[in-house]
Coordinates of C-alpha atoms and ligand atoms in Angstrom, one line a residue:
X12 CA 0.0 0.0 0.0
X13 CA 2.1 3.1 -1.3
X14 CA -1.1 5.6 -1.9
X15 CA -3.0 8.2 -0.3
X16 CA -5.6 5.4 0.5
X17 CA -6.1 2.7 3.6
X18 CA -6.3 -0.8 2.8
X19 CA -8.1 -1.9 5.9
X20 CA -8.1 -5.6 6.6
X21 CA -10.4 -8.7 6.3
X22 CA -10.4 -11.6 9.0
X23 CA -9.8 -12.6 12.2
X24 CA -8.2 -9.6 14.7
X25 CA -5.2 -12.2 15.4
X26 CA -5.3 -12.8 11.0
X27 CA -5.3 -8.6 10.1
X28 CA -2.7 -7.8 13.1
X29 CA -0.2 -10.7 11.8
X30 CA -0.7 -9.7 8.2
X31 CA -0.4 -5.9 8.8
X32 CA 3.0 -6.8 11.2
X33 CA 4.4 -8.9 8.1
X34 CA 3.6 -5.7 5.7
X35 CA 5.0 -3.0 8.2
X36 CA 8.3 -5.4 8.8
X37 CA 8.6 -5.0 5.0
X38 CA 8.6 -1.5 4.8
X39 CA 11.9 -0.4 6.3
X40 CA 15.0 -1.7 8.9
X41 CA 13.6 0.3 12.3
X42 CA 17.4 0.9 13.2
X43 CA 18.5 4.0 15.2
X44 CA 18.8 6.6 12.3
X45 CA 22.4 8.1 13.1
X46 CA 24.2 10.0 10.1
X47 CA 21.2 8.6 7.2
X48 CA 21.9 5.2 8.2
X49 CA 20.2 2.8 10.1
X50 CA 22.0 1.4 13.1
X51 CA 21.8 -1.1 16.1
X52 CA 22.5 -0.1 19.6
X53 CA 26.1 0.3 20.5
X54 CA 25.4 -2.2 23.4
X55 CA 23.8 -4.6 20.5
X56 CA 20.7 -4.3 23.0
X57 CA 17.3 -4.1 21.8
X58 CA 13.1 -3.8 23.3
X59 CA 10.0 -5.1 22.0
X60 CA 7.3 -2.6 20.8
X61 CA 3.9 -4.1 21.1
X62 CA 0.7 -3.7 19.1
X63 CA -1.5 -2.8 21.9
X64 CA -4.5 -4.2 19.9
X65 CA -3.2 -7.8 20.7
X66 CA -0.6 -7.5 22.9
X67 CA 1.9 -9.2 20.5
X68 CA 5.2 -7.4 19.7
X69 CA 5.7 -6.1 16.1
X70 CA 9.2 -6.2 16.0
X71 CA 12.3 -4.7 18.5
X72 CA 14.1 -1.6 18.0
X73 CA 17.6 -0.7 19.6
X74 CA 17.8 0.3 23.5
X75 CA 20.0 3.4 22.8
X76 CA 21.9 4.9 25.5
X77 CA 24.5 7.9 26.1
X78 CA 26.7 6.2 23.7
X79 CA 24.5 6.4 21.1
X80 CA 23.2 9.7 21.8
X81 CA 26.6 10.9 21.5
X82 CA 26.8 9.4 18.0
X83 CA 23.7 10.9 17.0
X84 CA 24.6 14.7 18.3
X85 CA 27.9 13.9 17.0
X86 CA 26.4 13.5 13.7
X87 CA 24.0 16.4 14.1
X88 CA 26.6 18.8 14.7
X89 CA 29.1 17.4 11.4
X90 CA 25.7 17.9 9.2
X91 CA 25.0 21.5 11.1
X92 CA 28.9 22.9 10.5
X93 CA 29.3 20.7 7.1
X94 CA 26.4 23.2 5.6
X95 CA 22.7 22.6 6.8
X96 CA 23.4 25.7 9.3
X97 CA 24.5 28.1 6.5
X98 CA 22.8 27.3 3.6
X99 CA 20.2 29.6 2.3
X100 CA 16.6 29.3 4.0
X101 CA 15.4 27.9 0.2
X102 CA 17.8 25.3 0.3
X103 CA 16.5 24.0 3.0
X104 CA 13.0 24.5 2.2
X105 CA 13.1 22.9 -0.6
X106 CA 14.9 20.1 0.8
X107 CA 12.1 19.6 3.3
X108 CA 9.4 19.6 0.8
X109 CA 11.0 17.2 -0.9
X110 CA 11.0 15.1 2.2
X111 CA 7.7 15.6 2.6
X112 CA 6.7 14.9 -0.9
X113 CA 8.3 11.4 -0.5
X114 CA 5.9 11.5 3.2
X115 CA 3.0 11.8 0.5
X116 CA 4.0 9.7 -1.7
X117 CA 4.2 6.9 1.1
X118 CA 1.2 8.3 3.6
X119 CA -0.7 5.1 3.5
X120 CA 2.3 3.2 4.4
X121 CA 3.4 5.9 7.4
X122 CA -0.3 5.7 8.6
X123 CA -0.7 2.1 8.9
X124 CA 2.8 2.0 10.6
X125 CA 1.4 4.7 13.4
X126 CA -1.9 2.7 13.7
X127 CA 0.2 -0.6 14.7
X128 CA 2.3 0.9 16.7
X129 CA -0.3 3.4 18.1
X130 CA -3.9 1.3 18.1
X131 CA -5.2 4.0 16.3
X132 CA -7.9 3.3 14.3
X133 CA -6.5 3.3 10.6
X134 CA -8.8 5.6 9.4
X135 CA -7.6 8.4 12.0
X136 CA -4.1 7.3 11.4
X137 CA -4.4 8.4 8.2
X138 CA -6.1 11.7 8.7
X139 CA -3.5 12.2 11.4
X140 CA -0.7 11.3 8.9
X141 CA -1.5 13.8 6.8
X142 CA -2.1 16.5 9.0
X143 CA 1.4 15.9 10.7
X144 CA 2.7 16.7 7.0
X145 CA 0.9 20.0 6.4
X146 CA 3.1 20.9 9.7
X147 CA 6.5 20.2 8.3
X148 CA 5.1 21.9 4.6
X149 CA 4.1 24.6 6.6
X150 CA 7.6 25.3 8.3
X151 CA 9.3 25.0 4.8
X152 CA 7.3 27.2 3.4
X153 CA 7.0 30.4 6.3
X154 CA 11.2 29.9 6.6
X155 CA 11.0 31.4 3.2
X156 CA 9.1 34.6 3.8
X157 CA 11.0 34.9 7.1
X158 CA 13.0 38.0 7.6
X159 CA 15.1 40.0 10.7
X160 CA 14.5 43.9 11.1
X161 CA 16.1 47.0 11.0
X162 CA 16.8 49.2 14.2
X163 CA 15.9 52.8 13.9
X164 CA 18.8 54.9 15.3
X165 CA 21.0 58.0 14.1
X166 CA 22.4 58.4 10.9
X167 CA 26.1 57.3 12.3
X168 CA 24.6 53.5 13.1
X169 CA 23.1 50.7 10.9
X170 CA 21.9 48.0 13.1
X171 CA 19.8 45.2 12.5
X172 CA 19.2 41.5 13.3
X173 CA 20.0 38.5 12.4
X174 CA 17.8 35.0 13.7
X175 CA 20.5 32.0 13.6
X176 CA 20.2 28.2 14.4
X177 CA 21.3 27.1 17.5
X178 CA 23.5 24.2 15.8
X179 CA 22.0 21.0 17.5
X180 CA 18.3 20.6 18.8
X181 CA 17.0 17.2 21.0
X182 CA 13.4 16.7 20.7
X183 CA 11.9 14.3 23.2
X184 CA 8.2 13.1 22.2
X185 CA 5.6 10.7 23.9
X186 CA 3.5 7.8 22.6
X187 CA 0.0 9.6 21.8
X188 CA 0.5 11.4 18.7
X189 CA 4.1 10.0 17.8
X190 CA 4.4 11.6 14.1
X191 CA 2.1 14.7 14.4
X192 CA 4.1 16.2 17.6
X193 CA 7.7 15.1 16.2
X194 CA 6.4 17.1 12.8
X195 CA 5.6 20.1 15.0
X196 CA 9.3 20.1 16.6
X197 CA 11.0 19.2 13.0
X198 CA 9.2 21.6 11.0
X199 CA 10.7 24.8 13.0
X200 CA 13.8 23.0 14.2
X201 CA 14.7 22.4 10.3
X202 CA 13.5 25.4 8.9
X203 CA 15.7 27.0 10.8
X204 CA 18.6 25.5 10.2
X205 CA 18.9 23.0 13.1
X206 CA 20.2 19.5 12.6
X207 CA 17.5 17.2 14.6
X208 CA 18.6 14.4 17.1
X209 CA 14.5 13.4 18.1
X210 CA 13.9 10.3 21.0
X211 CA 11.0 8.6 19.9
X212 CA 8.6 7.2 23.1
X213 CA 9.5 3.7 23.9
X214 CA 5.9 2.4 23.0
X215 CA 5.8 4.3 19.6
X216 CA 9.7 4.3 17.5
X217 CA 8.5 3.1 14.8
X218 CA 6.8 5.4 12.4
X219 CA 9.5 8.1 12.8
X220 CA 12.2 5.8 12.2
X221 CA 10.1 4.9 9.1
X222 CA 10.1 8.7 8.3
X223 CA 13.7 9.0 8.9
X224 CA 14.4 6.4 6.1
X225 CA 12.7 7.9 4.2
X226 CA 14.7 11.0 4.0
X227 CA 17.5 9.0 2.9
X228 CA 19.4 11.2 -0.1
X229 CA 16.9 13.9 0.5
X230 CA 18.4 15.5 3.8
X231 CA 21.9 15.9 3.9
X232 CA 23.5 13.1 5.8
X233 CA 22.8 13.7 9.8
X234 CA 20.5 16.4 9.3
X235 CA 18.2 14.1 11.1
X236 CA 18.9 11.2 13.8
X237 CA 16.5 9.2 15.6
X238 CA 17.7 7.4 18.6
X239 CA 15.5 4.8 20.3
X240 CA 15.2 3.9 23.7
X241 CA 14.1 4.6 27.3
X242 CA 13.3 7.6 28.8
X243 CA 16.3 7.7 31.2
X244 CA 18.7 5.6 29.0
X245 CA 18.0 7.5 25.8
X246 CA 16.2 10.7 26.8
X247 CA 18.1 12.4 29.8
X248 CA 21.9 11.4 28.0
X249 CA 20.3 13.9 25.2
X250 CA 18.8 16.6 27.5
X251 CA 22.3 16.7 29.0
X252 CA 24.5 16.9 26.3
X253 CA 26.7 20.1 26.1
X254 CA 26.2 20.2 22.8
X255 CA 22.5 20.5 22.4
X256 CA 21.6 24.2 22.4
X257 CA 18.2 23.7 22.4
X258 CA 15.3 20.9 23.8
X259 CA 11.6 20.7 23.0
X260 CA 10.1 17.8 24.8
X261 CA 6.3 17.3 25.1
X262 CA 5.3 14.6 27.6
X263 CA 4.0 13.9 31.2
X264 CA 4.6 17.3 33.9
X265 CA 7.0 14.9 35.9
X266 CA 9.4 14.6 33.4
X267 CA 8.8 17.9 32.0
X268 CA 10.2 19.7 35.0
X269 CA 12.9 16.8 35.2
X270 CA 14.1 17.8 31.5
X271 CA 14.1 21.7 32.3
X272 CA 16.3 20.9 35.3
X273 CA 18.5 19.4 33.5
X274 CA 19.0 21.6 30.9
X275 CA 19.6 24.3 33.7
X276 CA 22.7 23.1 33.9
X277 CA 24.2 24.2 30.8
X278 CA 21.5 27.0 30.4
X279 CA 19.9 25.0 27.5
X280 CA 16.6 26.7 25.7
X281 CA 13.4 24.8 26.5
X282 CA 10.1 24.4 25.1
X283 CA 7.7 22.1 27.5
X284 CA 4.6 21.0 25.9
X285 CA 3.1 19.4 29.3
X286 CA -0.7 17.7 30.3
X287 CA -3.7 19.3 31.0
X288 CA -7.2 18.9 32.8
X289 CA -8.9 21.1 29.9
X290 CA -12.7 22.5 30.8
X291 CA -15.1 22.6 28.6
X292 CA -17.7 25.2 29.5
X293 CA -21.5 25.0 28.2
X294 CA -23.5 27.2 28.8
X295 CA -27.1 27.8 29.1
X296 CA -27.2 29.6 25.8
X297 CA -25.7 26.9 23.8
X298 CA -26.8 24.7 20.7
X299 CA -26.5 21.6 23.2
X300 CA -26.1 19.0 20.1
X301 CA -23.5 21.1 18.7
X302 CA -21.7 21.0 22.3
X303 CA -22.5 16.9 22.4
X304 CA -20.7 16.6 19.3
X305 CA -18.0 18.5 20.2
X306 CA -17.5 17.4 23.4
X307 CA -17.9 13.7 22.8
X308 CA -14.9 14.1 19.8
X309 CA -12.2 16.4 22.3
X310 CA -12.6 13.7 24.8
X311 CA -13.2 10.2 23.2
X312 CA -10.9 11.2 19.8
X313 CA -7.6 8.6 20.6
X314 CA -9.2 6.9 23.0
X315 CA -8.7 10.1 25.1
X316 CA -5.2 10.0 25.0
X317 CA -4.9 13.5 23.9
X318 CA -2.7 16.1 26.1
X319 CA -5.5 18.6 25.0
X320 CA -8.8 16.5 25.7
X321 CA -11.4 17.9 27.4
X322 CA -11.6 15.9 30.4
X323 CA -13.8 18.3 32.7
X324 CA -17.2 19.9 30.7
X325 CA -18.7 22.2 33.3
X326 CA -22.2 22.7 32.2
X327 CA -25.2 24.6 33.4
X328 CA -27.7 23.1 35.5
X329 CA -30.5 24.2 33.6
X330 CA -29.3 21.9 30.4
X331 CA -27.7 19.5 32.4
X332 CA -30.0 16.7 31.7
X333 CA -30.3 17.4 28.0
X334 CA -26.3 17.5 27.6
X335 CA -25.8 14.3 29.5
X336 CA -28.1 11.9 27.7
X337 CA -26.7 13.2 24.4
X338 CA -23.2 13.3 25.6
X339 CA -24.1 8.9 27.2
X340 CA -25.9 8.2 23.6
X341 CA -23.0 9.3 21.5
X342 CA -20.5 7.7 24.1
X343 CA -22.5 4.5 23.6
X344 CA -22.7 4.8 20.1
X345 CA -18.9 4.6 19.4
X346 CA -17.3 1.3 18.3
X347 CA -14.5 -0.2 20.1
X348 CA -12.9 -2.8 17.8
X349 CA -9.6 -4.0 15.3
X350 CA -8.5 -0.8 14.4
X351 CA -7.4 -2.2 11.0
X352 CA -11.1 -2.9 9.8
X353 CA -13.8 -0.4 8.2
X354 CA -15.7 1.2 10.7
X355 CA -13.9 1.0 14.4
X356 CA -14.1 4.6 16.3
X357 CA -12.2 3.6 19.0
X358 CA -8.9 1.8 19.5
X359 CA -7.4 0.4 22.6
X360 CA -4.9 2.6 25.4
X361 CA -1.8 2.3 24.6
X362 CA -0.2 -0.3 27.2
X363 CA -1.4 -2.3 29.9
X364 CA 0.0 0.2 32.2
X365 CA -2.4 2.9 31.1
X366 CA -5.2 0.5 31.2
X367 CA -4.5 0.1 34.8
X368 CA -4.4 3.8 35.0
X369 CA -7.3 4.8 33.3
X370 CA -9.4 2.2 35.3
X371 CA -8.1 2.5 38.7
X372 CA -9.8 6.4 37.8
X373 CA -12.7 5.2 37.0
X374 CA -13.2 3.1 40.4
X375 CA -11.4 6.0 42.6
X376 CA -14.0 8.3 40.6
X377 CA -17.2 6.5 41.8
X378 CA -14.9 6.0 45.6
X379 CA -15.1 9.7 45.3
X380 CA -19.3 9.7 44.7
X381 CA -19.3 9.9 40.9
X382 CA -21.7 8.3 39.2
X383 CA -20.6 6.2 36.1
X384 CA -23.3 6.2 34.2
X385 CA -21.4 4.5 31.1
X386 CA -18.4 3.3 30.0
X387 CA -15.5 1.4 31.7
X388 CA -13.1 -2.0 30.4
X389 CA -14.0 -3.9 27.8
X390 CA -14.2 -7.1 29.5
X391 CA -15.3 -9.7 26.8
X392 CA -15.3 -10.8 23.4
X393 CA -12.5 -10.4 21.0
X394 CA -10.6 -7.5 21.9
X395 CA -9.2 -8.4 25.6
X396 CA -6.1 -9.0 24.4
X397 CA -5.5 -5.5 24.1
X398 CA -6.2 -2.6 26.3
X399 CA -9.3 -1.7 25.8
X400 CA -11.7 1.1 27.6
X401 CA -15.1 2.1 26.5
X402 CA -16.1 5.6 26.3
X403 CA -16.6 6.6 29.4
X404 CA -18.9 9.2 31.6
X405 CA -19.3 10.1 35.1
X406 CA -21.5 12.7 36.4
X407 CA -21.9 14.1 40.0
X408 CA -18.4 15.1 40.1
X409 CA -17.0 17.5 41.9
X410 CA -14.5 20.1 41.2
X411 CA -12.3 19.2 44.0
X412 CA -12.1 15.3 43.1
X413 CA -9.2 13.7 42.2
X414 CA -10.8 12.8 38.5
X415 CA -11.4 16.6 38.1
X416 CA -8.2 17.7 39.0
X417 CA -6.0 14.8 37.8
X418 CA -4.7 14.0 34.4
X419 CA -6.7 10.8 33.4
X420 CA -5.2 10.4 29.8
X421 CA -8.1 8.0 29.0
X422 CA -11.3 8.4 27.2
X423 CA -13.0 9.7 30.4
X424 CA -15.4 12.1 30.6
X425 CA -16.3 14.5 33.7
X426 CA -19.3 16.3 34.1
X427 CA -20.2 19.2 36.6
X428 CA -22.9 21.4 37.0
X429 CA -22.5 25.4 37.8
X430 CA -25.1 28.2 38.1
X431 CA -23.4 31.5 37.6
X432 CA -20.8 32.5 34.8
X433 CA -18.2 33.5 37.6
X434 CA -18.9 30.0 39.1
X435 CA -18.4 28.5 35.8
X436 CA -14.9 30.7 34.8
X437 CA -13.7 30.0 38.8
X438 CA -14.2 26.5 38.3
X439 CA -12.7 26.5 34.6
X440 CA -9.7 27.6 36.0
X441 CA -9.4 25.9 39.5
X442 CA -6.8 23.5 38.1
X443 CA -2.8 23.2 37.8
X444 CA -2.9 23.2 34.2
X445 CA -4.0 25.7 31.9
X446 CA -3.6 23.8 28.2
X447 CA -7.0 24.1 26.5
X448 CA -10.6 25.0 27.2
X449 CA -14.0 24.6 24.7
X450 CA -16.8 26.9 25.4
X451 CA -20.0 26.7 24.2
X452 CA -22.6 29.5 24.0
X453 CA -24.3 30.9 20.5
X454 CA -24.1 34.5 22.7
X455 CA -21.1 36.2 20.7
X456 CA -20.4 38.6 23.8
X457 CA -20.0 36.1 26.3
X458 CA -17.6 33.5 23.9
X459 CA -15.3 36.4 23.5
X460 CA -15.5 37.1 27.5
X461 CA -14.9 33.5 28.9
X462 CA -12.3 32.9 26.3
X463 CA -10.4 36.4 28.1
X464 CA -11.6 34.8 31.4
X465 CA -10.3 31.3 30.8
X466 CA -6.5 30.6 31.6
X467 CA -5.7 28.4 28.5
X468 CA -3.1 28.2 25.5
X469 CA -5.5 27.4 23.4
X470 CA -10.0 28.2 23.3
X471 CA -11.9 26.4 21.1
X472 CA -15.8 28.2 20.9
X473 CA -18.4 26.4 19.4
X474 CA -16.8 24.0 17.7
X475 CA -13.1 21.9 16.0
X476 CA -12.0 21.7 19.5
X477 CA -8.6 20.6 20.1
X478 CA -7.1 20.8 16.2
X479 CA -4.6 23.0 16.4
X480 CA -3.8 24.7 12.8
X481 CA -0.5 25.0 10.6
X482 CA 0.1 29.0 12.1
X483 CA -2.2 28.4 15.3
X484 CA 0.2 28.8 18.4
X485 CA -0.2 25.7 20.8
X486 CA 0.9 25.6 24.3
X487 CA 0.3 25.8 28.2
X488 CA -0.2 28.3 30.7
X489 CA 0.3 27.1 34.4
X490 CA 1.8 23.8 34.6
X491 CA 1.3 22.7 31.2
X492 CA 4.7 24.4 29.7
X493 CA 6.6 26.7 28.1
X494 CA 6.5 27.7 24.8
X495 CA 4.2 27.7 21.3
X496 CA 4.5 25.4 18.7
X497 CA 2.4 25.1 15.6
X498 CA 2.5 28.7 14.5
X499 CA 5.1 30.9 13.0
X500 CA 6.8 32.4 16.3
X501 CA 7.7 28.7 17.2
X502 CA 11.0 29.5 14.2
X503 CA 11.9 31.7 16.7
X504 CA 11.7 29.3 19.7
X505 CA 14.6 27.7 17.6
X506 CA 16.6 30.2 16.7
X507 CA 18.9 32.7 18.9
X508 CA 18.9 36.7 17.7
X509 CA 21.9 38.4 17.1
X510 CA 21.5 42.1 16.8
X511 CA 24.5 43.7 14.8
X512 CA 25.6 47.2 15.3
X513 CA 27.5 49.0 11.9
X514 CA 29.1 52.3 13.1
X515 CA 28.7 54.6 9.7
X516 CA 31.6 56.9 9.1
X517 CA 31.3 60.4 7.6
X518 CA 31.8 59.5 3.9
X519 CA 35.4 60.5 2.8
X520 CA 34.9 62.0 -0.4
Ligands
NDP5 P1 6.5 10.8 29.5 O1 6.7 12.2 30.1 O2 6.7 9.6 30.3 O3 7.4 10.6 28.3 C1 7.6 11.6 27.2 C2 8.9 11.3 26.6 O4 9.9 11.7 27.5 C3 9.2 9.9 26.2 O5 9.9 9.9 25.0 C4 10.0 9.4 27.4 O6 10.7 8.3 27.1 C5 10.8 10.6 27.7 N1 11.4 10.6 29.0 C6 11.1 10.0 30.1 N2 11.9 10.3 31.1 C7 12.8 11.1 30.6 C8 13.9 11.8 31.2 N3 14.3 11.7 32.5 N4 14.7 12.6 30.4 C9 14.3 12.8 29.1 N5 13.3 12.2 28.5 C10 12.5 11.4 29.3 O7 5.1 10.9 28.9 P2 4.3 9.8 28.0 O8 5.0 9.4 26.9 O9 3.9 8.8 29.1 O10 3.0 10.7 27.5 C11 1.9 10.9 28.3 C12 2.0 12.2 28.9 O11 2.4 13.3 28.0 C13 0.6 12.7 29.5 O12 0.7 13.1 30.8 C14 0.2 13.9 28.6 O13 -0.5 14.8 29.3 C15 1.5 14.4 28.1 N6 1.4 15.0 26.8 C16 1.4 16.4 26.6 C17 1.2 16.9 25.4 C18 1.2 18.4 25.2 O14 1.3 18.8 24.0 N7 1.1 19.2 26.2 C19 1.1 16.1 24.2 C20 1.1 14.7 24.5 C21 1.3 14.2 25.7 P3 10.1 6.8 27.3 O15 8.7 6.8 26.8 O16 10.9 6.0 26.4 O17 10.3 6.4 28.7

């Protein structure tokens, strides 16, 4: 499968896992990627990824450690100073789009890759696919139009500024969205003239690596490394190295604040890209289907798994009712099943360790007095080989419950009632983390005064929640990081500015 279509698969879920694993062990090696070629460990050691629809492992990819990482930045740094630093902001644009037009040319591929890996449902893998791509076309394209400025001063000074790569970048990534949020740190980190060492999640290498051979003979030789591996093993060797100038890691808080302490220590730029506990608000003046849609696809979309998800609605108690039963109905109405056949809608977590997690919430939820009116573990049939959790909804929740305050990272829903817009905008923001919010009202006056109200990166009003756009800055307040990515200003997250100062002499003739 080499086109911009999905083959989905016919048979038994054991038959279409084991004949999609023999066509994604086809595709490409899965080595490290160091200097454009693909490589094993140092320590020859490798780990299992598993296909988290049966449990089974697709293939293993090297355990990298600091040896390896030091290889990879090694390499990173000959392709920075061998020319990929200096060369024009075209060359390197069109270098990417070439990349990416080899991305296209291979999408179906790359997609079914992420859904093994992911358990995404191959439909979404694709969509996802794709929309990782108009990310790194973006980046190639704005680096193009990008431009420094010019100081005004006297006539005896010319001074301007320059924006210049900071040589070698490490971007750390977790399992939920493996190709999409590597595409949002290589699009910028390229573009600017950054040679790339990214550490994929353990539970998701593969499609980058996939992407990374790909761009064999398109980016110049150790433009971009990918080094597999553990979190401590792989990750930390790379957030440490002196000769990273800059790190962009999205993943858990935890580690977030662990990576910014250690790049403290040699006063390394970061960007954080952290959780969230994102409200969505509904309030008495909204089109209540609308808001059931909406709702149902920022928290059930990925099985939940979404840093963005809106895992709190806060809706008014006068529509309460209505909301809920639509919000249950569409829940039930989504299909768990093999992600790899025509009409599944919902895919399993990713390991059995978030399945633990996810439904150890769900019983501490109803410990708590939550009601769970749907949802929970799949617990028969065909798919409890893998980790599996049915959309999910509990009600009578309150906002100081660990459910409403906790990041659930499951396809769990939250539901409290409020009476007053400052109770709703107090409770919207009585949280650690300020990622996202949705708010639904068809009142123009009051959208445009709970989106000022809310603290959040990102409001969605009425509608698309959680898509961020190619130009769209994406990113936490509070404890849910530092930094924008997605839009144009993220260049300048990886670049450093130089201002140059020209003294003008009195002409001499
Ligand atoms: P983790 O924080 O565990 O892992 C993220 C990445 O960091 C992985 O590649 C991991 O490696 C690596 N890592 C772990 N320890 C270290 C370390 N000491 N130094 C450097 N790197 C390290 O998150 P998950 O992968 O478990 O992802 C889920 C979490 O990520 C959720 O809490 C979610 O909220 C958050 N998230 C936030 C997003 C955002 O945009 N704000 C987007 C997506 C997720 P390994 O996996 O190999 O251990």
């Amino acid at each position: 499968m080499t086109s911009d279509s999905i083959g989905y698969y016919t048979g038994s879920i054991e038959e279409t896992h084991a004949a999609a694993r023999e066509d994604v062990l086809a595709l490409g090696e899965f080595g490290a990627w160091i200097g454009s070629e693909s490589r094993s460990a140092d320590s020859g050691e490798e780990f299992a990824t598993l296909d988290p629809v049966v449990g089974e492992e697709i293939c293993s990819v090297p355990q990298c450690t600091a040896t390896d990482v030091d290889a990879a930045v090694k390499a990173a740094q000959e392709a920075f100073d061998g020319g990929w630093g200096a060369c024009s902001p075209q060359e390197r644009s069109n270098a990417m789009l070439s990349w990416v037009a080899t991305l296209r040319e291979n999408v179906g591929d790359l997609a079914l890759v992420e859904s093994l890996d992911g358990g995404k449902p191959l439909k979404h893998a694709l969509v996802e696919t794709k929309y990782a791509l108009d990310f790194l076309e973006y980046y190639a394209k704005v680096v193009q139009a990008d431009e420094g400025i010019t100081v005004p001063t006297d006539d005896d000074m010319h001074v301007y500024t320059r924006h210049e790569p900071h040589g070698v970048v490490g971007l750390i990534t977790p399992w939920n969205f493996p190709l999409t949020i590597s595409f949002w740190k290589l699009g910028p980190a390229l573009a600017a003239g950054n040679a790339a060492v990214i550490k994929p999640a353990e539970q998701t290498p593969l499609s980058m690596l996939y992407a990374a051979e790909l761009s064999k003979d398109i980016l110049p030789d150790g433009t971009l490394n990918v080094v597999t591996g553990f979190g401590e093993e792989a990750g930390a060797p790379l957030t440490e190295h002196a000769a990273v100038g800059k790190v962009s890691f999205t993943g858990e808080d935890v580690t977030g604040k662990t990576v910014m302490k250690a790049a403290a220590e040699t006063v390394t730029a970061v960007t954080l890209e952290l959780g969230g506990k994102s409200p969505y608000v509904v309030f008495p003046s909204a089109d209540v289907k609308k808001a059931v849609r909406d709702v149902a696809h920022g928290i059930f979309y990925n099985a939940g798994q979404s840093c963005d998800a809106c895992s709190r609605v806060l809706v008014h108690e006068d529509i309460a009712e209505e909301f809920t039963e639509g919000l249950v109905a569409r829940a039930e109405g989504l299909t768990p099943g093999d992600t790899l056949v025509e009409g599944t809608t919902v895919g399993p977590l990713i390991s059995a360790d978030q399945f633990e997690k996810v439904t150890d919430y769900v019983e501490i939820g109803r410990e708590e007095g939550a009601t769970c009116v749907t949802g929970g573990a799949v617990e028969d049939g065909d798919l409890t080989d893998g980790w599996y959790v049915r959309p999910t909804v509990l009600t009578d929740v309150d906002n100081d419950m660990r459910v409403a305050q906790e990041e659930i990272f499951g396809p769990v829903e939250v539901i409290t009632t409020f009476e007053t817009y400052d109770e709703a905008i107090e409770l919207a923001n009585d949280v650690e983390f300020g990622l996202a919010a949705g708010v639904a009202t068809e009142n123009t006056t009051l959208a445009h005064r709970a989106a000022a109200d809310i603290e959040a990166g990102s409001v969605w009003i009425n509608g698309n929640y959680a898509t961020p756009i190619p130009g769209g800055p994406f990113g936490g307040y509070k404890q849910s990081g530092i930094g924008r990515e997605c839009s144009r200003d993220a260049l300048r997250h990886f670049t450093q500015e130089k201002a140059v100062h020209v003294a003008l002499d009195e002409p001499s003739l």
